[in-house]
């Protein structure tokens, strides 16, 4: 038996398995953002009765496609892979952030980013295997959790801190877009110079749009904290509705930006830079 045959017959190492999960995760995340952006573009243009949607409704759209449950199962698996990769980044410190206060904060951010997708992965998996609606109960669950938080004497302060954190994260996405920091996670060196430029610009547009939507969501949460009103806290769909009130062109531009972010995630899935694994 040749050396190459022997190597190919050996089981994957844990690190190669984690890399595969991460790449699958980026792809699944990209698909979700492309669907969300597409639905928002349809809303802006009035095409086929399009309406703004959040990530859970994007899952429902995937579920309604031919072989939708199978596709949704793949998305669920991919999102789970993304969660695992983010936790690996946090606990194994793959980005070499260190254990000082700043480093721990960044690593906690990686964990938080991953955990935010656990609910989405669960919703996709539940719908794929049980056949239920992927977007069932999405709004009421969020509203209920926020209402319970606001019932506490310290609830407004905690929700306000969460809101400021979301706004800060949104602004940081925009900073990453124009500082170019986002590009270090994609290895596009093997692409022709013109394609590298296109990939870079796509990432800039995508991260900017994502930052805008996140900042608006943070603003809604801040209003909910200040008013002690859980109904004021809105998600992606609410952010789109606010943008639509500024005009269909504004909504379409941001929606196309989110589609660009989804495309960039697909590029990252193909050409990832995965450190420490």
PDB file of C-alpha atoms in Angstrom:
ATOM      1  CA  UNK A   1       0.000   0.000   0.000  1.00  0.00           C
ATOM      2  CA  UNK A   2       1.359   3.430  -0.961  1.00  0.00           C
ATOM      3  CA  UNK A   3       1.960   6.151   1.573  1.00  0.00           C
ATOM      4  CA  UNK A   4      -0.771   8.306   0.014  1.00  0.00           C
ATOM      5  CA  UNK A   5      -3.280   5.430   0.206  1.00  0.00           C
ATOM      6  CA  UNK A   6      -2.392   4.790   3.831  1.00  0.00           C
ATOM      7  CA  UNK A   7      -2.796   8.470   4.668  1.00  0.00           C
ATOM      8  CA  UNK A   8      -6.185   8.688   2.972  1.00  0.00           C
ATOM      9  CA  UNK A   9      -7.409   5.626   4.878  1.00  0.00           C
ATOM     10  CA  UNK A  10      -6.596   7.112   8.270  1.00  0.00           C
ATOM     11  CA  UNK A  11      -9.454   8.773  10.198  1.00  0.00           C
ATOM     12  CA  UNK A  12      -9.653  12.545  10.301  1.00  0.00           C
ATOM     13  CA  UNK A  13      -7.897  14.208  13.166  1.00  0.00           C
ATOM     14  CA  UNK A  14     -10.001  16.272  15.576  1.00  0.00           C
ATOM     15  CA  UNK A  15      -8.516  19.453  14.120  1.00  0.00           C
ATOM     16  CA  UNK A  16      -9.526  18.585  10.559  1.00  0.00           C
ATOM     17  CA  UNK A  17     -13.014  17.792  11.839  1.00  0.00           C
ATOM     18  CA  UNK A  18     -13.252  21.184  13.522  1.00  0.00           C
ATOM     19  CA  UNK A  19     -12.064  22.865  10.322  1.00  0.00           C
ATOM     20  CA  UNK A  20     -14.790  21.092   8.359  1.00  0.00           C
ATOM     21  CA  UNK A  21     -17.427  22.170  10.896  1.00  0.00           C
ATOM     22  CA  UNK A  22     -16.209  25.769  10.734  1.00  0.00           C
ATOM     23  CA  UNK A  23     -16.348  25.863   6.934  1.00  0.00           C
ATOM     24  CA  UNK A  24     -19.793  24.277   6.910  1.00  0.00           C
ATOM     25  CA  UNK A  25     -20.828  26.871   9.484  1.00  0.00           C
ATOM     26  CA  UNK A  26     -19.662  29.821   7.401  1.00  0.00           C
ATOM     27  CA  UNK A  27     -21.562  28.423   4.411  1.00  0.00           C
ATOM     28  CA  UNK A  28     -24.780  27.935   6.387  1.00  0.00           C
ATOM     29  CA  UNK A  29     -24.533  31.438   7.840  1.00  0.00           C
ATOM     30  CA  UNK A  30     -23.988  32.782   4.331  1.00  0.00           C
ATOM     31  CA  UNK A  31     -27.097  31.036   3.011  1.00  0.00           C
ATOM     32  CA  UNK A  32     -29.243  32.464   5.817  1.00  0.00           C
ATOM     33  CA  UNK A  33     -28.031  36.021   5.179  1.00  0.00           C
ATOM     34  CA  UNK A  34     -28.539  35.707   1.431  1.00  0.00           C
ATOM     35  CA  UNK A  35     -32.145  34.574   1.975  1.00  0.00           C
ATOM     36  CA  UNK A  36     -32.801  37.350   4.527  1.00  0.00           C
ATOM     37  CA  UNK A  37     -31.377  39.943   2.144  1.00  0.00           C
ATOM     38  CA  UNK A  38     -33.303  38.556  -0.817  1.00  0.00           C
ATOM     39  CA  UNK A  39     -36.614  38.735   1.049  1.00  0.00           C
ATOM     40  CA  UNK A  40     -35.864  42.330   2.062  1.00  0.00           C
ATOM     41  CA  UNK A  41     -35.022  43.274  -1.542  1.00  0.00           C
ATOM     42  CA  UNK A  42     -38.342  41.753  -2.595  1.00  0.00           C
ATOM     43  CA  UNK A  43     -40.066  43.873   0.059  1.00  0.00           C
ATOM     44  CA  UNK A  44     -38.321  47.010  -1.175  1.00  0.00           C
ATOM     45  CA  UNK A  45     -39.262  46.379  -4.806  1.00  0.00           C
ATOM     46  CA  UNK A  46     -42.725  44.960  -4.108  1.00  0.00           C
ATOM     47  CA  UNK A  47     -41.809  41.806  -6.010  1.00  0.00           C
ATOM     48  CA  UNK A  48     -44.202  38.881  -5.535  1.00  0.00           C
ATOM     49  CA  UNK A  49     -45.555  40.300  -2.311  1.00  0.00           C
ATOM     50  CA  UNK A  50     -42.151  40.203  -0.660  1.00  0.00           C
ATOM     51  CA  UNK A  51     -41.961  41.209   2.969  1.00  0.00           C
ATOM     52  CA  UNK A  52     -39.171  41.920   5.405  1.00  0.00           C
ATOM     53  CA  UNK A  53     -38.004  38.942   7.416  1.00  0.00           C
ATOM     54  CA  UNK A  54     -35.712  37.876  10.214  1.00  0.00           C
ATOM     55  CA  UNK A  55     -33.408  34.855  10.279  1.00  0.00           C
ATOM     56  CA  UNK A  56     -36.127  32.483  11.517  1.00  0.00           C
ATOM     57  CA  UNK A  57     -38.414  33.484   8.666  1.00  0.00           C
ATOM     58  CA  UNK A  58     -35.496  32.920   6.294  1.00  0.00           C
ATOM     59  CA  UNK A  59     -35.372  29.352   7.629  1.00  0.00           C
ATOM     60  CA  UNK A  60     -39.090  29.044   6.892  1.00  0.00           C
ATOM     61  CA  UNK A  61     -38.437  30.169   3.323  1.00  0.00           C
ATOM     62  CA  UNK A  62     -35.777  27.467   2.952  1.00  0.00           C
ATOM     63  CA  UNK A  63     -38.180  24.920   4.440  1.00  0.00           C
ATOM     64  CA  UNK A  64     -40.832  25.813   1.837  1.00  0.00           C
ATOM     65  CA  UNK A  65     -38.459  25.037  -1.059  1.00  0.00           C
ATOM     66  CA  UNK A  66     -38.440  21.643  -2.811  1.00  0.00           C
ATOM     67  CA  UNK A  67     -36.526  19.217  -0.567  1.00  0.00           C
ATOM     68  CA  UNK A  68     -36.773  22.021   1.981  1.00  0.00           C
ATOM     69  CA  UNK A  69     -36.555  19.829   5.074  1.00  0.00           C
ATOM     70  CA  UNK A  70     -33.377  18.212   3.777  1.00  0.00           C
ATOM     71  CA  UNK A  71     -31.868  21.620   2.967  1.00  0.00           C
ATOM     72  CA  UNK A  72     -32.933  22.912   6.373  1.00  0.00           C
ATOM     73  CA  UNK A  73     -31.226  19.934   7.994  1.00  0.00           C
ATOM     74  CA  UNK A  74     -27.984  20.883   6.230  1.00  0.00           C
ATOM     75  CA  UNK A  75     -28.364  24.481   7.407  1.00  0.00           C
ATOM     76  CA  UNK A  76     -28.997  23.282  10.968  1.00  0.00           C
ATOM     77  CA  UNK A  77     -25.872  21.138  10.885  1.00  0.00           C
ATOM     78  CA  UNK A  78     -23.870  24.025   9.465  1.00  0.00           C
ATOM     79  CA  UNK A  79     -25.084  26.462  12.112  1.00  0.00           C
ATOM     80  CA  UNK A  80     -24.194  23.935  14.796  1.00  0.00           C
ATOM     81  CA  UNK A  81     -20.734  23.749  13.257  1.00  0.00           C
ATOM     82  CA  UNK A  82     -20.473  27.526  13.468  1.00  0.00           C
ATOM     83  CA  UNK A  83     -21.417  27.439  17.161  1.00  0.00           C
ATOM     84  CA  UNK A  84     -18.772  24.786  17.851  1.00  0.00           C
ATOM     85  CA  UNK A  85     -16.103  26.760  15.966  1.00  0.00           C
ATOM     86  CA  UNK A  86     -16.843  29.928  17.914  1.00  0.00           C
ATOM     87  CA  UNK A  87     -16.614  28.032  21.203  1.00  0.00           C
ATOM     88  CA  UNK A  88     -13.304  26.512  20.090  1.00  0.00           C
ATOM     89  CA  UNK A  89     -12.034  30.007  19.324  1.00  0.00           C
ATOM     90  CA  UNK A  90     -13.052  31.111  22.813  1.00  0.00           C
ATOM     91  CA  UNK A  91     -11.776  28.200  24.881  1.00  0.00           C
ATOM     92  CA  UNK A  92      -8.679  27.220  22.898  1.00  0.00           C
ATOM     93  CA  UNK A  93      -7.757  30.843  22.192  1.00  0.00           C
ATOM     94  CA  UNK A  94      -7.072  30.078  18.547  1.00  0.00           C
ATOM     95  CA  UNK A  95      -6.741  33.804  17.790  1.00  0.00           C
ATOM     96  CA  UNK A  96      -4.066  34.203  20.510  1.00  0.00           C
ATOM     97  CA  UNK A  97      -5.926  36.947  22.363  1.00  0.00           C
ATOM     98  CA  UNK A  98      -4.411  36.002  25.717  1.00  0.00           C
ATOM     99  CA  UNK A  99      -5.842  35.900  29.223  1.00  0.00           C
ATOM    100  CA  UNK A 100      -5.723  39.555  30.221  1.00  0.00           C
ATOM    101  CA  UNK A 101      -8.942  41.552  30.582  1.00  0.00           C
ATOM    102  CA  UNK A 102      -9.008  42.624  26.925  1.00  0.00           C
ATOM    103  CA  UNK A 103      -8.208  39.146  25.671  1.00  0.00           C
ATOM    104  CA  UNK A 104     -10.832  37.485  27.840  1.00  0.00           C
ATOM    105  CA  UNK A 105     -13.407  40.020  26.665  1.00  0.00           C
ATOM    106  CA  UNK A 106     -12.641  39.196  23.026  1.00  0.00           C
ATOM    107  CA  UNK A 107     -12.806  35.471  23.711  1.00  0.00           C
ATOM    108  CA  UNK A 108     -16.103  35.922  25.545  1.00  0.00           C
ATOM    109  CA  UNK A 109     -17.315  37.747  22.450  1.00  0.00           C
ATOM    110  CA  UNK A 110     -16.470  34.717  20.303  1.00  0.00           C
ATOM    111  CA  UNK A 111     -18.442  32.468  22.638  1.00  0.00           C
ATOM    112  CA  UNK A 112     -21.362  34.893  22.681  1.00  0.00           C
ATOM    113  CA  UNK A 113     -21.362  35.118  18.894  1.00  0.00           C
ATOM    114  CA  UNK A 114     -21.602  31.350  18.658  1.00  0.00           C
ATOM    115  CA  UNK A 115     -24.250  30.974  21.326  1.00  0.00           C
ATOM    116  CA  UNK A 116     -26.461  33.519  19.547  1.00  0.00           C
ATOM    117  CA  UNK A 117     -26.784  30.968  16.759  1.00  0.00           C
ATOM    118  CA  UNK A 118     -27.717  28.017  18.975  1.00  0.00           C
ATOM    119  CA  UNK A 119     -31.384  29.033  18.964  1.00  0.00           C
ATOM    120  CA  UNK A 120     -31.351  29.385  15.183  1.00  0.00           C
ATOM    121  CA  UNK A 121     -29.637  26.006  14.781  1.00  0.00           C
ATOM    122  CA  UNK A 122     -32.201  24.431  17.122  1.00  0.00           C
ATOM    123  CA  UNK A 123     -35.123  25.995  15.232  1.00  0.00           C
ATOM    124  CA  UNK A 124     -33.736  24.752  11.911  1.00  0.00           C
ATOM    125  CA  UNK A 125     -33.073  21.258  13.262  1.00  0.00           C
ATOM    126  CA  UNK A 126     -36.470  20.975  14.925  1.00  0.00           C
ATOM    127  CA  UNK A 127     -38.268  22.017  11.737  1.00  0.00           C
ATOM    128  CA  UNK A 128     -36.125  19.718   9.576  1.00  0.00           C
ATOM    129  CA  UNK A 129     -36.765  16.622  11.666  1.00  0.00           C
ATOM    130  CA  UNK A 130     -40.278  17.254  13.009  1.00  0.00           C
ATOM    131  CA  UNK A 131     -41.745  19.147  10.070  1.00  0.00           C
ATOM    132  CA  UNK A 132     -42.936  22.064  12.222  1.00  0.00           C
ATOM    133  CA  UNK A 133     -42.641  25.705  11.269  1.00  0.00           C
ATOM    134  CA  UNK A 134     -39.092  27.040  11.493  1.00  0.00           C
ATOM    135  CA  UNK A 135     -40.269  30.475  12.626  1.00  0.00           C
ATOM    136  CA  UNK A 136     -42.822  29.263  15.168  1.00  0.00           C
ATOM    137  CA  UNK A 137     -42.895  31.352  18.321  1.00  0.00           C
ATOM    138  CA  UNK A 138     -39.807  33.388  17.477  1.00  0.00           C
ATOM    139  CA  UNK A 139     -41.183  36.804  18.449  1.00  0.00           C
ATOM    140  CA  UNK A 140     -43.182  35.732  21.473  1.00  0.00           C
ATOM    141  CA  UNK A 141     -40.175  33.962  22.999  1.00  0.00           C
ATOM    142  CA  UNK A 142     -37.988  37.060  22.755  1.00  0.00           C
ATOM    143  CA  UNK A 143     -40.747  39.307  24.049  1.00  0.00           C
ATOM    144  CA  UNK A 144     -41.404  36.945  26.952  1.00  0.00           C
ATOM    145  CA  UNK A 145     -37.753  36.774  27.978  1.00  0.00           C
ATOM    146  CA  UNK A 146     -37.365  40.549  27.860  1.00  0.00           C
ATOM    147  CA  UNK A 147     -40.602  41.036  29.794  1.00  0.00           C
ATOM    148  CA  UNK A 148     -39.332  38.699  32.527  1.00  0.00           C
ATOM    149  CA  UNK A 149     -36.054  40.593  32.639  1.00  0.00           C
ATOM    150  CA  UNK A 150     -37.846  43.932  32.950  1.00  0.00           C
ATOM    151  CA  UNK A 151     -39.895  42.553  35.832  1.00  0.00           C
ATOM    152  CA  UNK A 152     -36.701  42.504  37.898  1.00  0.00           C
ATOM    153  CA  UNK A 153     -35.644  45.623  39.805  1.00  0.00           C
ATOM    154  CA  UNK A 154     -32.345  45.652  37.937  1.00  0.00           C
ATOM    155  CA  UNK A 155     -33.839  44.539  34.620  1.00  0.00           C
ATOM    156  CA  UNK A 156     -33.810  47.914  32.884  1.00  0.00           C
ATOM    157  CA  UNK A 157     -30.119  48.385  33.669  1.00  0.00           C
ATOM    158  CA  UNK A 158     -29.205  44.924  32.373  1.00  0.00           C
ATOM    159  CA  UNK A 159     -31.270  45.351  29.212  1.00  0.00           C
ATOM    160  CA  UNK A 160     -29.728  48.786  28.710  1.00  0.00           C
ATOM    161  CA  UNK A 161     -26.249  47.282  29.001  1.00  0.00           C
ATOM    162  CA  UNK A 162     -27.187  44.586  26.482  1.00  0.00           C
ATOM    163  CA  UNK A 163     -28.528  47.265  24.145  1.00  0.00           C
ATOM    164  CA  UNK A 164     -25.329  49.296  24.348  1.00  0.00           C
ATOM    165  CA  UNK A 165     -23.348  46.116  23.715  1.00  0.00           C
ATOM    166  CA  UNK A 166     -25.367  45.411  20.554  1.00  0.00           C
ATOM    167  CA  UNK A 167     -24.953  48.991  19.348  1.00  0.00           C
ATOM    168  CA  UNK A 168     -21.222  48.802  20.048  1.00  0.00           C
ATOM    169  CA  UNK A 169     -20.977  45.513  18.177  1.00  0.00           C
ATOM    170  CA  UNK A 170     -22.770  47.061  15.203  1.00  0.00           C
ATOM    171  CA  UNK A 171     -20.443  50.053  15.133  1.00  0.00           C
ATOM    172  CA  UNK A 172     -17.486  47.686  15.430  1.00  0.00           C
ATOM    173  CA  UNK A 173     -18.698  45.816  12.336  1.00  0.00           C
ATOM    174  CA  UNK A 174     -18.627  49.099  10.411  1.00  0.00           C
ATOM    175  CA  UNK A 175     -15.155  49.857  11.785  1.00  0.00           C
ATOM    176  CA  UNK A 176     -13.968  46.417  10.667  1.00  0.00           C
ATOM    177  CA  UNK A 177     -15.371  47.089   7.206  1.00  0.00           C
ATOM    178  CA  UNK A 178     -13.397  50.280   6.645  1.00  0.00           C
ATOM    179  CA  UNK A 179     -10.253  49.313   8.530  1.00  0.00           C
ATOM    180  CA  UNK A 180     -10.003  46.116   6.509  1.00  0.00           C
ATOM    181  CA  UNK A 181      -9.716  43.951   9.644  1.00  0.00           C
ATOM    182  CA  UNK A 182     -12.416  41.581   8.392  1.00  0.00           C
ATOM    183  CA  UNK A 183     -10.243  40.445   5.475  1.00  0.00           C
ATOM    184  CA  UNK A 184      -7.717  38.574   7.642  1.00  0.00           C
ATOM    185  CA  UNK A 185     -10.163  35.683   7.973  1.00  0.00           C
ATOM    186  CA  UNK A 186     -10.192  34.917   4.240  1.00  0.00           C
ATOM    187  CA  UNK A 187      -7.173  33.570   2.398  1.00  0.00           C
ATOM    188  CA  UNK A 188      -7.711  35.045  -1.059  1.00  0.00           C
ATOM    189  CA  UNK A 189      -4.015  35.135  -1.968  1.00  0.00           C
ATOM    190  CA  UNK A 190      -4.501  32.405  -4.563  1.00  0.00           C
ATOM    191  CA  UNK A 191      -7.062  34.472  -6.475  1.00  0.00           C
ATOM    192  CA  UNK A 192      -6.209  36.895  -9.295  1.00  0.00           C
ATOM    193  CA  UNK A 193      -5.756  40.501  -8.146  1.00  0.00           C
ATOM    194  CA  UNK A 194      -9.052  41.645  -9.674  1.00  0.00           C
ATOM    195  CA  UNK A 195     -10.991  38.890  -7.900  1.00  0.00           C
ATOM    196  CA  UNK A 196      -9.252  39.711  -4.627  1.00  0.00           C
ATOM    197  CA  UNK A 197     -10.465  43.297  -4.986  1.00  0.00           C
ATOM    198  CA  UNK A 198     -14.039  42.137  -5.649  1.00  0.00           C
ATOM    199  CA  UNK A 199     -13.951  39.860  -2.602  1.00  0.00           C
ATOM    200  CA  UNK A 200     -12.625  42.696  -0.457  1.00  0.00           C
ATOM    201  CA  UNK A 201     -15.278  45.175  -1.622  1.00  0.00           C
ATOM    202  CA  UNK A 202     -17.999  42.577  -1.123  1.00  0.00           C
ATOM    203  CA  UNK A 203     -16.834  42.113   2.456  1.00  0.00           C
ATOM    204  CA  UNK A 204     -16.759  45.869   3.066  1.00  0.00           C
ATOM    205  CA  UNK A 205     -20.314  46.309   1.833  1.00  0.00           C
ATOM    206  CA  UNK A 206     -21.512  43.256   3.736  1.00  0.00           C
ATOM    207  CA  UNK A 207     -19.973  44.140   7.081  1.00  0.00           C
ATOM    208  CA  UNK A 208     -21.245  47.725   6.778  1.00  0.00           C
ATOM    209  CA  UNK A 209     -24.822  46.588   6.168  1.00  0.00           C
ATOM    210  CA  UNK A 210     -24.655  44.071   8.993  1.00  0.00           C
ATOM    211  CA  UNK A 211     -23.325  46.750  11.325  1.00  0.00           C
ATOM    212  CA  UNK A 212     -26.170  49.115  10.436  1.00  0.00           C
ATOM    213  CA  UNK A 213     -28.814  46.468  11.146  1.00  0.00           C
ATOM    214  CA  UNK A 214     -27.178  45.475  14.440  1.00  0.00           C
ATOM    215  CA  UNK A 215     -26.980  49.110  15.576  1.00  0.00           C
ATOM    216  CA  UNK A 216     -30.684  49.610  14.824  1.00  0.00           C
ATOM    217  CA  UNK A 217     -31.582  46.465  16.781  1.00  0.00           C
ATOM    218  CA  UNK A 218     -29.497  47.774  19.674  1.00  0.00           C
ATOM    219  CA  UNK A 219     -31.390  51.075  19.491  1.00  0.00           C
ATOM    220  CA  UNK A 220     -34.695  49.184  19.775  1.00  0.00           C
ATOM    221  CA  UNK A 221     -33.422  47.306  22.824  1.00  0.00           C
ATOM    222  CA  UNK A 222     -32.293  50.575  24.383  1.00  0.00           C
ATOM    223  CA  UNK A 223     -35.766  52.034  23.850  1.00  0.00           C
ATOM    224  CA  UNK A 224     -37.271  48.948  25.478  1.00  0.00           C
ATOM    225  CA  UNK A 225     -35.005  49.443  28.497  1.00  0.00           C
ATOM    226  CA  UNK A 226     -35.734  53.167  28.801  1.00  0.00           C
ATOM    227  CA  UNK A 227     -39.486  52.673  28.419  1.00  0.00           C
ATOM    228  CA  UNK A 228     -39.571  49.398  30.382  1.00  0.00           C
ATOM    229  CA  UNK A 229     -41.591  48.016  27.481  1.00  0.00           C
ATOM    230  CA  UNK A 230     -40.634  44.630  26.044  1.00  0.00           C
ATOM    231  CA  UNK A 231     -42.675  45.269  22.889  1.00  0.00           C
ATOM    232  CA  UNK A 232     -40.266  48.041  21.908  1.00  0.00           C
ATOM    233  CA  UNK A 233     -37.459  45.477  21.444  1.00  0.00           C
ATOM    234  CA  UNK A 234     -37.395  44.493  17.783  1.00  0.00           C
ATOM    235  CA  UNK A 235     -35.146  42.189  15.796  1.00  0.00           C
ATOM    236  CA  UNK A 236     -33.995  42.119  12.187  1.00  0.00           C
ATOM    237  CA  UNK A 237     -37.519  42.423  10.831  1.00  0.00           C
ATOM    238  CA  UNK A 238     -38.110  45.562  12.903  1.00  0.00           C
ATOM    239  CA  UNK A 239     -34.820  47.030  11.674  1.00  0.00           C
ATOM    240  CA  UNK A 240     -35.927  46.424   8.089  1.00  0.00           C
ATOM    241  CA  UNK A 241     -39.288  48.054   8.777  1.00  0.00           C
ATOM    242  CA  UNK A 242     -37.506  51.150  10.097  1.00  0.00           C
ATOM    243  CA  UNK A 243     -35.286  51.271   7.013  1.00  0.00           C
ATOM    244  CA  UNK A 244     -38.364  50.825   4.793  1.00  0.00           C
ATOM    245  CA  UNK A 245     -39.935  53.874   6.461  1.00  0.00           C
ATOM    246  CA  UNK A 246     -36.956  55.864   5.142  1.00  0.00           C
ATOM    247  CA  UNK A 247     -37.793  54.735   1.625  1.00  0.00           C
ATOM    248  CA  UNK A 248     -37.579  51.570  -0.474  1.00  0.00           C
ATOM    249  CA  UNK A 249     -34.179  52.598  -1.857  1.00  0.00           C
ATOM    250  CA  UNK A 250     -32.660  52.716   1.646  1.00  0.00           C
ATOM    251  CA  UNK A 251     -34.082  49.279   2.460  1.00  0.00           C
ATOM    252  CA  UNK A 252     -32.885  47.843  -0.855  1.00  0.00           C
ATOM    253  CA  UNK A 253     -29.333  49.150  -0.371  1.00  0.00           C
ATOM    254  CA  UNK A 254     -29.002  47.626   3.116  1.00  0.00           C
ATOM    255  CA  UNK A 255     -30.681  44.407   1.970  1.00  0.00           C
ATOM    256  CA  UNK A 256     -28.231  44.056  -0.913  1.00  0.00           C
ATOM    257  CA  UNK A 257     -25.485  44.668   1.628  1.00  0.00           C
ATOM    258  CA  UNK A 258     -26.693  41.751   3.723  1.00  0.00           C
ATOM    259  CA  UNK A 259     -26.715  39.592   0.616  1.00  0.00           C
ATOM    260  CA  UNK A 260     -23.114  40.688   0.037  1.00  0.00           C
ATOM    261  CA  UNK A 261     -22.292  39.621   3.595  1.00  0.00           C
ATOM    262  CA  UNK A 262     -23.824  36.218   2.860  1.00  0.00           C
ATOM    263  CA  UNK A 263     -21.729  35.886  -0.287  1.00  0.00           C
ATOM    264  CA  UNK A 264     -18.619  36.835   1.680  1.00  0.00           C
ATOM    265  CA  UNK A 265     -19.405  34.090   4.200  1.00  0.00           C
ATOM    266  CA  UNK A 266     -19.531  31.607   1.306  1.00  0.00           C
ATOM    267  CA  UNK A 267     -16.132  32.852   0.151  1.00  0.00           C
ATOM    268  CA  UNK A 268     -14.837  32.449   3.703  1.00  0.00           C
ATOM    269  CA  UNK A 269     -16.171  28.886   3.711  1.00  0.00           C
ATOM    270  CA  UNK A 270     -14.093  28.127   0.619  1.00  0.00           C
ATOM    271  CA  UNK A 271     -10.956  30.081   1.568  1.00  0.00           C
ATOM    272  CA  UNK A 272     -10.919  30.203   5.372  1.00  0.00           C
ATOM    273  CA  UNK A 273      -8.104  31.249   7.644  1.00  0.00           C
ATOM    274  CA  UNK A 274      -8.476  28.948  10.656  1.00  0.00           C
ATOM    275  CA  UNK A 275      -5.818  29.405  13.292  1.00  0.00           C
ATOM    276  CA  UNK A 276      -4.882  27.051  16.089  1.00  0.00           C
ATOM    277  CA  UNK A 277      -6.587  23.914  14.763  1.00  0.00           C
TER     278      UNK A 277
END
